[in-house]
Short mmCIF file of C-alpha atoms in Angstrom, two decimals:
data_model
loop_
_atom_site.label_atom_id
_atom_site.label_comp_id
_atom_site.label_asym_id
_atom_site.label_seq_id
_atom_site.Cartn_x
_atom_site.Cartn_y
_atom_site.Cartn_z
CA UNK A 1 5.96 -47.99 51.47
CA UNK A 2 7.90 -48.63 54.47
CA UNK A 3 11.06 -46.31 53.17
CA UNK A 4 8.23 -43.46 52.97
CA UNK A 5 6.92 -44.05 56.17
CA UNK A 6 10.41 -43.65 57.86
CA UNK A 7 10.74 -40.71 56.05
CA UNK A 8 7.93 -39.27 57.70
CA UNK A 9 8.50 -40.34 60.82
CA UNK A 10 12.24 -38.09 60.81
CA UNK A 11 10.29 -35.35 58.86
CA UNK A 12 7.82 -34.52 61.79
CA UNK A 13 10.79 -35.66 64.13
CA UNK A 14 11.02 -31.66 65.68
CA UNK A 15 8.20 -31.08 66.48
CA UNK A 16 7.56 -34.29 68.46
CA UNK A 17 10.96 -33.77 70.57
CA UNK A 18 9.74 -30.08 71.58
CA UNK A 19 5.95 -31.60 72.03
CA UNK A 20 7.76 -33.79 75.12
CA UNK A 21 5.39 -37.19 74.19
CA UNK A 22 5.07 -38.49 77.88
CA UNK A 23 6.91 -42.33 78.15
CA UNK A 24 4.30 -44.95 77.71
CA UNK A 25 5.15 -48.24 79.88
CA UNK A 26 4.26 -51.04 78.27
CA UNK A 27 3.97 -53.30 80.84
CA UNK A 28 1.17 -51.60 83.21
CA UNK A 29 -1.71 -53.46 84.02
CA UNK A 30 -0.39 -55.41 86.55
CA UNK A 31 1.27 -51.90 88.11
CA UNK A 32 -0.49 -49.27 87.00
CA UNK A 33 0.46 -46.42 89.34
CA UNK A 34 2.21 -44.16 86.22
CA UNK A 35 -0.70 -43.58 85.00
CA UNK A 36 -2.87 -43.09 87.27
CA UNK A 37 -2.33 -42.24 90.96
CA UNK A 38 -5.04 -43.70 91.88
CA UNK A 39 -4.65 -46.96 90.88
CA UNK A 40 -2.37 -49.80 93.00
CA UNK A 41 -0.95 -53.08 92.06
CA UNK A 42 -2.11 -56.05 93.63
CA UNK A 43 0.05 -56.00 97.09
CA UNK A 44 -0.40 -59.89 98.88
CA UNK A 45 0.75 -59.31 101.92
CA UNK A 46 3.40 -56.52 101.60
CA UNK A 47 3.21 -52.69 102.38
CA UNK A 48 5.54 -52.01 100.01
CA UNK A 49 6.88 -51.54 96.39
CA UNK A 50 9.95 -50.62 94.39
CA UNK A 51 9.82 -50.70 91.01
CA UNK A 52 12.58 -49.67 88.54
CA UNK A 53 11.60 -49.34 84.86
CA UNK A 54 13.35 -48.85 81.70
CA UNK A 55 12.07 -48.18 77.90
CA UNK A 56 14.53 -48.57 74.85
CA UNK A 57 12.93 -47.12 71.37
CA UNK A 58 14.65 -49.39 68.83
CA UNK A 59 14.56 -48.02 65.08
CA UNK A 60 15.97 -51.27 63.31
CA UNK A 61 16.50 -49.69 60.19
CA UNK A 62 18.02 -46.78 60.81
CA UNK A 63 21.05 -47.40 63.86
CA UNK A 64 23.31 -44.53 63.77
CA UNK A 65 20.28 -41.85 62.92
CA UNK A 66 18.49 -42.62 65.66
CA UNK A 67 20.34 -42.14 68.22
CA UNK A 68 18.64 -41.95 72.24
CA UNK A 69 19.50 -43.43 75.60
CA UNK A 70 17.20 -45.38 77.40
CA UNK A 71 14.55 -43.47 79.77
CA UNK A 72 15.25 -45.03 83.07
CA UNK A 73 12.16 -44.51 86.18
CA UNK A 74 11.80 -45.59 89.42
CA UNK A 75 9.20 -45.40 92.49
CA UNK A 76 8.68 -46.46 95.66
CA UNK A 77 5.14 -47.18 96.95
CA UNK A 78 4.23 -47.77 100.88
CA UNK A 79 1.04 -48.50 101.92
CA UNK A 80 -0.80 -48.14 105.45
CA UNK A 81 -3.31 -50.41 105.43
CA UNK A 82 -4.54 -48.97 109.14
CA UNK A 83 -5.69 -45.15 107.76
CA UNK A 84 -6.30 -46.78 103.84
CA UNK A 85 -3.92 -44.42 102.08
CA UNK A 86 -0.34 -44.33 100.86
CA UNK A 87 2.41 -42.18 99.48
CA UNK A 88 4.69 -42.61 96.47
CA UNK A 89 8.03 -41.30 95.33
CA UNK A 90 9.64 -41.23 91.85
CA UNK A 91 11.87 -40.26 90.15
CA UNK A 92 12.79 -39.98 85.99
CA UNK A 93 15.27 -39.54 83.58
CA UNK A 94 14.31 -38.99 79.61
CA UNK A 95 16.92 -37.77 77.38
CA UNK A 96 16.14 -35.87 73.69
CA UNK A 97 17.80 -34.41 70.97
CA UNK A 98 18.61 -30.92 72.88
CA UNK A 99 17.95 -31.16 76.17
CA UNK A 100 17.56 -33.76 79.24
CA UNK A 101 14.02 -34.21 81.68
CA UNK A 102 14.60 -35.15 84.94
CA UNK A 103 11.82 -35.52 86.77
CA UNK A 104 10.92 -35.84 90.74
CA UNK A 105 7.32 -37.27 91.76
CA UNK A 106 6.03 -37.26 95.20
CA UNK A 107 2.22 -38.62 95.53
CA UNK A 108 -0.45 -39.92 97.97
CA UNK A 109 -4.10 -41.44 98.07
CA UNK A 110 -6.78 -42.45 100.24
CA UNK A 111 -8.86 -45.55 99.70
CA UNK A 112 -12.49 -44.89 100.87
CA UNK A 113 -15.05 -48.52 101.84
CA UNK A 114 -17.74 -48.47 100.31
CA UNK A 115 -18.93 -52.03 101.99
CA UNK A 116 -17.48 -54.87 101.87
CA UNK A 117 -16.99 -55.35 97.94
CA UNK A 118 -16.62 -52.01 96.81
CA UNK A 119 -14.20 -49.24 97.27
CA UNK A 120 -13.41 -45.76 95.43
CA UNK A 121 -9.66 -44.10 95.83
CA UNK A 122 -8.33 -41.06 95.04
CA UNK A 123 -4.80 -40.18 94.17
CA UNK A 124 -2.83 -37.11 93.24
CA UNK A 125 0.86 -36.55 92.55
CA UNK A 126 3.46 -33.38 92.38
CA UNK A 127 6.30 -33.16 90.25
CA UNK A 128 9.03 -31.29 89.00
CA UNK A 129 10.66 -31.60 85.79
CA UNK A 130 13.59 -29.57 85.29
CA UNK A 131 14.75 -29.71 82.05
CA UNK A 132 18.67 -29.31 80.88
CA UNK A 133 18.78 -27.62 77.51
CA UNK A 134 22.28 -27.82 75.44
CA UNK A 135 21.86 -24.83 73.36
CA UNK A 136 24.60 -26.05 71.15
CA UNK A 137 22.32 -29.22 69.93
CA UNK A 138 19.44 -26.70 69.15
CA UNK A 139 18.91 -26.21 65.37
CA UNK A 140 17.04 -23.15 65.39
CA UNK A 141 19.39 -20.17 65.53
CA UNK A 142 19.16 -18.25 68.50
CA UNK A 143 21.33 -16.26 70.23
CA UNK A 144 22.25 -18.56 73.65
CA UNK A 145 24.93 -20.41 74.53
CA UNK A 146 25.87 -23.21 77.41
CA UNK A 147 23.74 -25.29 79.20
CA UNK A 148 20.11 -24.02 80.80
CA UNK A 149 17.63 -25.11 83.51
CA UNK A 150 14.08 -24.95 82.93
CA UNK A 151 11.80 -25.83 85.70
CA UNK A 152 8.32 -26.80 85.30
CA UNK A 153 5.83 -27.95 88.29
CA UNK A 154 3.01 -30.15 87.72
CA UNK A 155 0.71 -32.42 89.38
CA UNK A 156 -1.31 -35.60 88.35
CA UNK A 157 -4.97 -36.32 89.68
CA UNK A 158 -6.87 -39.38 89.18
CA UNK A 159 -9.68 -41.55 91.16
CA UNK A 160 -10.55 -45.32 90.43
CA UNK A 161 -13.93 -47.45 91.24
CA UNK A 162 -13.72 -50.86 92.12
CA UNK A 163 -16.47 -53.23 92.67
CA UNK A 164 -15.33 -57.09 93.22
CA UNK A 165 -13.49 -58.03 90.84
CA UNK A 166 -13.95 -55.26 88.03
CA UNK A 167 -12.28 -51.28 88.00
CA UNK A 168 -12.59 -48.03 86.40
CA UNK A 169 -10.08 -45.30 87.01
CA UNK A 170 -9.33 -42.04 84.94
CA UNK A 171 -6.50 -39.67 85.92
CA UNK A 172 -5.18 -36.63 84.78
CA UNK A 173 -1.55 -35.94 83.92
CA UNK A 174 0.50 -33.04 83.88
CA UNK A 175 -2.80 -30.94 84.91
CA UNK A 176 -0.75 -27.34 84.37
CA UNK A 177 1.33 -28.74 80.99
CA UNK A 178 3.24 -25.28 80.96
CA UNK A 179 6.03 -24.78 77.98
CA UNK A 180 9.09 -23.01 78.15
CA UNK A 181 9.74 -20.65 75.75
CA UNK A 182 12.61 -18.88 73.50
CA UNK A 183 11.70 -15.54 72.11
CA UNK A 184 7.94 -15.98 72.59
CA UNK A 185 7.91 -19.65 70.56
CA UNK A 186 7.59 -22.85 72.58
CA UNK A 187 10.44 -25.43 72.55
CA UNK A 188 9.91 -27.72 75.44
CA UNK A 189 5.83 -28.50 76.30
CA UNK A 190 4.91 -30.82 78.52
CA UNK A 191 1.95 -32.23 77.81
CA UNK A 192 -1.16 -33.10 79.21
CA UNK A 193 -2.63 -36.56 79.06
CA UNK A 194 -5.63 -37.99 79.88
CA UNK A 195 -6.54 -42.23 80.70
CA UNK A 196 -9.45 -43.80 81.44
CA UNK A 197 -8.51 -47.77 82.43
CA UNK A 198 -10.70 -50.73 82.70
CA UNK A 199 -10.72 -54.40 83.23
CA UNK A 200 -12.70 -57.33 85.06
CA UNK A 201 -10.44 -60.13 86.38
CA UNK A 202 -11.76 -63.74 86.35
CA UNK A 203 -10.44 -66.45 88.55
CA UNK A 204 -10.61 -70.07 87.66
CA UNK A 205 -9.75 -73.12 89.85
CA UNK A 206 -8.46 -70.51 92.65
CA UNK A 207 -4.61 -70.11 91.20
CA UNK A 208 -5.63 -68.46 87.33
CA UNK A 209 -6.47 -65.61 86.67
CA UNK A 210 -7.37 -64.46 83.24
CA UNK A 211 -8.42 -60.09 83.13
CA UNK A 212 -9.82 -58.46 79.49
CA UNK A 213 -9.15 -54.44 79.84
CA UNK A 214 -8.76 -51.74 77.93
CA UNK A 215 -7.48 -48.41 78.39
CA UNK A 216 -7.90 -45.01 76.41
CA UNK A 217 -4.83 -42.55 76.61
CA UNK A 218 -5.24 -39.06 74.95
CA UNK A 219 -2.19 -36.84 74.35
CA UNK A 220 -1.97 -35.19 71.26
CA UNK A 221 -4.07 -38.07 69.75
CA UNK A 222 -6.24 -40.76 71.43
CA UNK A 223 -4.87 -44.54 71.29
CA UNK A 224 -6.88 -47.32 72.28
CA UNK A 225 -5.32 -50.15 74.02
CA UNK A 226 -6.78 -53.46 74.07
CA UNK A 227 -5.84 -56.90 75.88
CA UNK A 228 -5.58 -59.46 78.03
CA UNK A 229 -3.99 -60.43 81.05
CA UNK A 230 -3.22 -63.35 82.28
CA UNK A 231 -1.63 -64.54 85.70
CA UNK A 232 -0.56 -67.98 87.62
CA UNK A 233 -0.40 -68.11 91.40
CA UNK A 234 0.38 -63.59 90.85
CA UNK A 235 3.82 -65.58 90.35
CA UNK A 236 4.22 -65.72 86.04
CA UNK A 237 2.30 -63.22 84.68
CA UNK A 238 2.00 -62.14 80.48
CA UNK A 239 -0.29 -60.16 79.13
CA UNK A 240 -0.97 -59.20 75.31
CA UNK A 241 -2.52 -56.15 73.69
CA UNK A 242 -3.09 -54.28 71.16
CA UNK A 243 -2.51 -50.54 70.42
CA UNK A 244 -5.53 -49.92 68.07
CA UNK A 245 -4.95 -47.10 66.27
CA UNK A 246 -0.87 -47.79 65.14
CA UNK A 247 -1.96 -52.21 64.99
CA UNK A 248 0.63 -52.02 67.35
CA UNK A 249 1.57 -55.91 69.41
CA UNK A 250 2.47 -55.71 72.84
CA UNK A 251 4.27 -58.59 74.98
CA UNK A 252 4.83 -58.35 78.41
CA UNK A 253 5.93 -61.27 80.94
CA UNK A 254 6.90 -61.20 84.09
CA UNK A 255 8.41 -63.69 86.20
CA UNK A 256 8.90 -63.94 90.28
CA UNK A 257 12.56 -65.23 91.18
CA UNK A 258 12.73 -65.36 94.80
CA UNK A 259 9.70 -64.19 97.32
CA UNK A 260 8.64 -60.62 96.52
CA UNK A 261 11.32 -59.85 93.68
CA UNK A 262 9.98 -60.61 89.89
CA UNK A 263 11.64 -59.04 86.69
CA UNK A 264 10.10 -58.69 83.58
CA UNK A 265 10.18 -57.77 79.45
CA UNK A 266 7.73 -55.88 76.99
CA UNK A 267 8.26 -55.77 73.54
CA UNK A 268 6.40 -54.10 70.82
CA UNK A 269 6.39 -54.07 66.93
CA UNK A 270 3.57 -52.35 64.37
CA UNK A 271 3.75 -53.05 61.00
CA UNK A 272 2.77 -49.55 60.17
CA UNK A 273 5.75 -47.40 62.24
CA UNK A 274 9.31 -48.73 61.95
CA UNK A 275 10.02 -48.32 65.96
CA UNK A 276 9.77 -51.38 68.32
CA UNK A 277 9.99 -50.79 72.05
CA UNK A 278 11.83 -52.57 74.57
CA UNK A 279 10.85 -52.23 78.39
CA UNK A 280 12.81 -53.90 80.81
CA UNK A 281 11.36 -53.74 84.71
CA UNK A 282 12.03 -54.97 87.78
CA UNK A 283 9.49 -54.71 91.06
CA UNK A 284 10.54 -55.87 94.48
CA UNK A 285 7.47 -56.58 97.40
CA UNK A 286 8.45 -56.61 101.08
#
């Protein structure tokens, strides 16, 4: 069973490489900014936060066949707590089979009262992917050669609720989604996505905090996530999930080392897909 479902999973291979899946951080609820712009982390005391991210797809089975470099993002969040808004910055690098997405993000939102235990914030984000194509690695004859540079602009829009201690957001990603194309057929689409997020935190004895959420992500299928989070003094966090629709574990803990710098590890396994996922993040506060 497991032999056939590897085979499937390099049989439909193409056409998820030209369908340009968005990367999926693990590790999110306690920094949930990629996916939607509207949404914070928890800040303390600082106005400001770097975070540097990377995701490894591991195919156990199969080394030497499956064969792709890490994708690697970063962003930069400042916050102004005087006019209740801030601006990001990112920037991304994914790597496929026959060409290479780097990506340049440049967002802002404004956090609107709504008394004294309520608030609703809106975000929005531009960005450019330009995409390097290395016409050589493309299987399809056609009749280019070299290197090319695609560029497609986009934007992200999204708007969360909060009331006490409980949120709902939903954003929108890659509103435009616009594909290149080679003799009138599609071979790089970025695609839209859509996420709704949820989650209620509960603190006991002052220092724990233990948050249920759940968050919906449609793409070219829906996936339900599922967990729990739970954090110590914001200094050891973990959190555990599961991705419904693949049975798919999630593990994510993060540690802080010294003041506002904390690193942290997600790993994921299903038994019904043969890829695990390694994340590997670091965020810095100041």
């Amino acid at each position: 069973m497991k032999r056939l479902l590897i085979l499937a999973f390099f049989t439909i291979l193409p056409s998820l490489t030209m369908a340009q899946y968005n990367m999926r951080p693990s590790a999110y609820f306690q920094d949930m900014l990629f996916y939607n712009p509207a949404s914070t982390p928890e800040m303390g005391e600082a106005s400001q936060r770097l975070l540097l991210y990377s995701r490894t797809k591991i195919i156990p089975e199969n080394e030497g066949i499956w064969e792709k470099s890490p994708t690697f993002y970063a962003d930069y969040l400042s916050m102004n707590e005087d006019k209740s808004s801030y601006f990001t910055v990112g920037y991304m690098n994914d790597n496929y089979s026959y060409f290479s997405r780097n990506s340049l993000y440049g967002g802002y939102g404004k956090i609107l009262k709504l008394g004294n235990n309520s608030s609703l914030t809106f975000g929005g984000r531009l960005a450019l992917h330009s995409d390097i194509i290395n016409w050589s690695n493309y299987q399809i004859p056609n009749e280019e050669t070299g290197n090319s540079l695609r560029l497609s602009p986009d934007f992200d829009l999204g708007a969360q609720f909060q009331w006490k201690a409980f949120k709902i957001g939903a954003s929108l990603r890659n509103t435009i989604g616009l594909s290149q194309k080679l003799d009138e057929e599609d071979i790089i689409t970025t695609q839209r996505a859509f996420v709704i997020n949820t989650s209620y935190e509960f603190t006991i004895n002052e220092r724990l905090i233990v948050a249920p959420y759940v968050l919906l992500y449609t793409e070219l299928k829906t996936e339900i996530d599922a967990g729990v989070f739970l954090s110590f003094d914001r200094n050891v966090n973990f959190s555990y999930l599961i991705r419904v629709n693949e049975l798919r574990s999630i593990f994510t803990l993060e540690g802080r080392l010294y003041r506002g710098l904390s690193i942290g590890v997600a790993y994921d396994q299903s038994p019904l897909l043969p890829s695990n996922n390694l994340d590997i993040f670091v965020r810095y506060f100041f």
